[in-house]
């Protein structure tokens, strides 16, 4: 919404159309974070309820690392194939260059966006819901301030819009990551993960409805 406002007012109607055109694809690839967060929260809460705190920590850590790895892999493939994807979706020649420029910058921050989405559920399970709210607000403010600075002042065009959004997403993902990586007062903390395919499958199946809802 913020990017749309600034792009439409400071860049033009074609870039504005391009942002709205490519944004659904960017949100779809980022929605994997919702799946890991929602599905992981259910399994972690169940595990903690059974008194298996150490196992809950391992599952939590596994989910975070899998989210990061999936984010990097999905971002890499999406960046490489973004132009044919945009063409396949119907982008015309006038919009295509803006779709690709905006999308590739946003995709660089995709692992952090997926983390932000995952943490939005996991912080509640960790009994720190205010952390999720604070992180979301900070990320949004950075996006708004960045758009104002990069587009209204520096006149960087659609590059500025994408950069502002990417910075907001990076902060939105890295703040809770740092919190849980350090000693904290929540019930969860990042530790050395241990591969658990069965648990990961449960996470994905539990969170699949959240994934499909966002798609």
Short mmCIF file of C-alpha atoms in Angstrom, two decimals:
data_model
loop_
_atom_site.label_atom_id
_atom_site.label_comp_id
_atom_site.label_asym_id
_atom_site.label_seq_id
_atom_site.Cartn_x
_atom_site.Cartn_y
_atom_site.Cartn_z
CA UNK A 1 0.00 0.00 0.00
CA UNK A 2 2.79 2.41 0.95
CA UNK A 3 4.84 1.61 -2.13
CA UNK A 4 1.74 1.97 -4.30
CA UNK A 5 1.01 5.43 -2.89
CA UNK A 6 4.53 6.72 -3.47
CA UNK A 7 5.06 5.05 -6.85
CA UNK A 8 1.75 6.36 -8.21
CA UNK A 9 2.53 9.89 -7.03
CA UNK A 10 6.25 10.15 -7.73
CA UNK A 11 7.00 7.69 -10.58
CA UNK A 12 3.96 7.18 -12.75
CA UNK A 13 1.03 4.98 -13.69
CA UNK A 14 2.98 2.28 -15.57
CA UNK A 15 5.42 1.55 -12.70
CA UNK A 16 2.44 1.68 -10.31
CA UNK A 17 0.67 -0.95 -12.41
CA UNK A 18 3.87 -3.03 -12.48
CA UNK A 19 4.20 -2.98 -8.68
CA UNK A 20 0.60 -4.13 -8.25
CA UNK A 21 1.11 -6.73 -10.96
CA UNK A 22 4.21 -8.43 -9.51
CA UNK A 23 3.35 -8.02 -5.82
CA UNK A 24 0.98 -11.05 -5.64
CA UNK A 25 3.77 -13.32 -6.90
CA UNK A 26 6.17 -11.92 -4.29
CA UNK A 27 3.59 -12.51 -1.56
CA UNK A 28 2.93 -16.07 -2.75
CA UNK A 29 6.60 -17.07 -2.54
CA UNK A 30 6.84 -15.37 0.85
CA UNK A 31 3.78 -17.21 2.16
CA UNK A 32 5.94 -20.25 2.91
CA UNK A 33 6.88 -18.34 6.05
CA UNK A 34 3.25 -18.40 7.20
CA UNK A 35 3.19 -22.16 6.72
CA UNK A 36 6.30 -22.73 8.83
CA UNK A 37 5.11 -20.28 11.47
CA UNK A 38 1.54 -21.50 11.87
CA UNK A 39 2.37 -25.20 11.58
CA UNK A 40 5.42 -24.86 13.77
CA UNK A 41 3.56 -22.97 16.48
CA UNK A 42 1.00 -25.75 16.80
CA UNK A 43 3.63 -28.48 17.08
CA UNK A 44 5.89 -26.51 19.43
CA UNK A 45 2.98 -25.62 21.73
CA UNK A 46 1.92 -29.28 21.83
CA UNK A 47 5.47 -30.39 22.59
CA UNK A 48 5.88 -27.83 25.37
CA UNK A 49 2.52 -28.88 26.79
CA UNK A 50 3.88 -32.42 27.05
CA UNK A 51 6.78 -31.08 29.13
CA UNK A 52 9.38 -31.71 26.40
CA UNK A 53 11.02 -28.28 26.52
CA UNK A 54 14.34 -29.35 24.98
CA UNK A 55 12.59 -31.03 22.05
CA UNK A 56 10.46 -27.91 21.53
CA UNK A 57 13.64 -25.81 21.34
CA UNK A 58 15.10 -28.15 18.71
CA UNK A 59 11.92 -28.06 16.62
CA UNK A 60 11.83 -24.27 16.89
CA UNK A 61 15.45 -23.99 15.77
CA UNK A 62 14.91 -26.44 12.92
CA UNK A 63 11.93 -24.43 11.66
CA UNK A 64 13.93 -21.20 11.67
CA UNK A 65 16.87 -22.70 9.76
CA UNK A 66 14.61 -24.44 7.26
CA UNK A 67 12.78 -21.14 6.70
CA UNK A 68 16.07 -19.38 6.01
CA UNK A 69 17.32 -22.08 3.62
CA UNK A 70 14.00 -22.24 1.76
CA UNK A 71 13.98 -18.46 1.54
CA UNK A 72 17.44 -18.36 -0.02
CA UNK A 73 16.64 -21.15 -2.51
CA UNK A 74 13.26 -19.72 -3.53
CA UNK A 75 14.72 -16.23 -3.83
CA UNK A 76 17.57 -17.44 -6.05
CA UNK A 77 15.28 -19.31 -8.44
CA UNK A 78 12.75 -16.47 -8.48
CA UNK A 79 15.41 -13.86 -9.25
CA UNK A 80 16.77 -15.96 -12.13
CA UNK A 81 13.36 -16.72 -13.64
CA UNK A 82 11.48 -13.54 -12.70
CA UNK A 83 11.38 -12.16 -16.23
CA UNK A 84 9.81 -15.27 -17.83
CA UNK A 85 7.47 -15.56 -14.81
CA UNK A 86 6.29 -11.98 -15.32
CA UNK A 87 5.81 -12.63 -19.05
CA UNK A 88 3.90 -15.84 -18.29
CA UNK A 89 1.62 -13.92 -15.92
CA UNK A 90 0.87 -11.43 -18.69
CA UNK A 91 3.15 -8.43 -18.12
CA UNK A 92 3.33 -6.32 -21.28
CA UNK A 93 6.51 -4.75 -22.61
CA UNK A 94 5.88 -1.42 -20.87
CA UNK A 95 5.50 -3.01 -17.41
CA UNK A 96 8.07 -5.79 -17.74
CA UNK A 97 11.23 -3.86 -16.87
CA UNK A 98 9.58 -2.33 -13.81
CA UNK A 99 8.26 -5.72 -12.66
CA UNK A 100 11.74 -7.23 -12.91
CA UNK A 101 13.58 -4.31 -11.28
CA UNK A 102 11.15 -4.05 -8.36
CA UNK A 103 10.73 -7.80 -7.93
CA UNK A 104 14.42 -8.72 -7.89
CA UNK A 105 15.24 -6.20 -5.17
CA UNK A 106 12.34 -7.43 -3.02
CA UNK A 107 13.40 -11.05 -3.61
CA UNK A 108 16.86 -10.35 -2.18
CA UNK A 109 15.11 -9.77 1.15
CA UNK A 110 12.77 -12.76 0.76
CA UNK A 111 14.45 -14.94 3.45
CA UNK A 112 13.89 -12.13 5.95
CA UNK A 113 10.27 -11.67 4.85
CA UNK A 114 9.65 -15.38 5.34
CA UNK A 115 11.26 -15.15 8.78
CA UNK A 116 9.03 -12.20 9.66
CA UNK A 117 5.95 -14.17 8.62
CA UNK A 118 7.09 -17.25 10.56
CA UNK A 119 7.92 -15.27 13.68
CA UNK A 120 4.51 -13.58 13.63
CA UNK A 121 3.08 -16.89 14.89
CA UNK A 122 6.09 -18.23 16.77
CA UNK A 123 6.44 -15.18 19.06
CA UNK A 124 2.93 -15.90 20.38
CA UNK A 125 3.93 -19.47 21.20
CA UNK A 126 7.02 -18.07 22.92
CA UNK A 127 4.64 -15.90 25.00
CA UNK A 128 6.07 -12.69 23.54
CA UNK A 129 3.24 -11.36 21.32
CA UNK A 130 4.33 -7.74 21.85
CA UNK A 131 7.62 -8.55 20.11
CA UNK A 132 5.70 -9.41 16.95
CA UNK A 133 3.70 -6.17 17.11
CA UNK A 134 6.77 -4.03 17.77
CA UNK A 135 8.69 -5.70 14.93
CA UNK A 136 5.84 -5.22 12.47
CA UNK A 137 5.46 -1.54 13.39
CA UNK A 138 9.21 -0.89 13.11
CA UNK A 139 9.35 -2.63 9.71
CA UNK A 140 6.37 -0.59 8.49
CA UNK A 141 7.83 2.70 9.69
CA UNK A 142 11.16 1.93 8.00
CA UNK A 143 9.29 1.24 4.76
CA UNK A 144 7.36 4.53 4.99
CA UNK A 145 10.39 6.62 5.95
CA UNK A 146 12.44 4.90 3.25
CA UNK A 147 9.82 5.58 0.59
CA UNK A 148 9.68 9.24 1.61
CA UNK A 149 13.46 9.59 1.55
CA UNK A 150 14.29 7.46 -1.50
CA UNK A 151 11.41 8.58 -3.72
CA UNK A 152 10.22 12.01 -2.61
CA UNK A 153 13.69 13.36 -1.74
CA UNK A 154 16.30 11.36 -3.70
CA UNK A 155 13.96 10.59 -6.62
CA UNK A 156 15.22 7.04 -7.05
CA UNK A 157 11.97 5.90 -8.63
CA UNK A 158 10.82 2.30 -8.41
CA UNK A 159 14.29 1.26 -7.21
CA UNK A 160 13.73 3.43 -4.13
CA UNK A 161 10.33 1.86 -3.48
CA UNK A 162 11.77 -1.64 -3.65
CA UNK A 163 14.77 -0.72 -1.51
CA UNK A 164 12.56 0.77 1.21
CA UNK A 165 10.38 -2.35 1.29
CA UNK A 166 13.40 -4.65 1.32
CA UNK A 167 14.96 -2.77 4.25
CA UNK A 168 11.70 -3.03 6.19
CA UNK A 169 11.54 -6.77 5.51
CA UNK A 170 15.17 -7.30 6.54
CA UNK A 171 14.59 -5.54 9.86
CA UNK A 172 11.29 -7.38 10.34
CA UNK A 173 13.06 -10.71 10.04
CA UNK A 174 16.35 -9.98 11.76
CA UNK A 175 15.04 -8.34 14.97
CA UNK A 176 13.22 -11.45 16.29
CA UNK A 177 16.05 -13.64 14.97
CA UNK A 178 18.56 -11.75 17.11
CA UNK A 179 16.19 -11.83 20.08
CA UNK A 180 15.80 -15.61 20.02
CA UNK A 181 19.48 -16.21 19.22
CA UNK A 182 20.44 -14.54 22.49
CA UNK A 183 19.54 -15.33 26.07
CA UNK A 184 15.97 -14.10 26.54
CA UNK A 185 12.98 -14.28 28.87
CA UNK A 186 10.73 -16.26 26.52
CA UNK A 187 10.12 -20.01 26.49
CA UNK A 188 12.00 -20.44 23.22
CA UNK A 189 15.62 -19.94 22.22
CA UNK A 190 17.61 -20.86 19.15
CA UNK A 191 19.88 -23.82 19.72
CA UNK A 192 21.77 -26.30 17.56
CA UNK A 193 19.08 -27.82 15.33
CA UNK A 194 18.64 -31.54 14.86
CA UNK A 195 17.07 -32.92 11.70
CA UNK A 196 13.59 -34.28 12.35
CA UNK A 197 11.82 -35.11 9.11
CA UNK A 198 8.71 -36.36 10.88
CA UNK A 199 8.33 -33.13 12.84
CA UNK A 200 8.97 -31.03 9.73
CA UNK A 201 6.31 -32.96 7.83
CA UNK A 202 3.83 -32.25 10.63
CA UNK A 203 4.77 -28.57 10.52
CA UNK A 204 4.14 -28.40 6.76
CA UNK A 205 0.83 -30.30 6.90
CA UNK A 206 -0.39 -28.27 9.89
CA UNK A 207 0.55 -25.01 8.20
CA UNK A 208 -0.60 -25.89 4.68
CA UNK A 209 -4.03 -24.34 5.23
CA UNK A 210 -2.39 -21.06 6.24
CA UNK A 211 -0.20 -21.24 3.13
CA UNK A 212 -3.17 -21.83 0.83
CA UNK A 213 -5.21 -19.07 2.51
CA UNK A 214 -2.47 -16.55 1.80
CA UNK A 215 -1.97 -17.79 -1.75
#
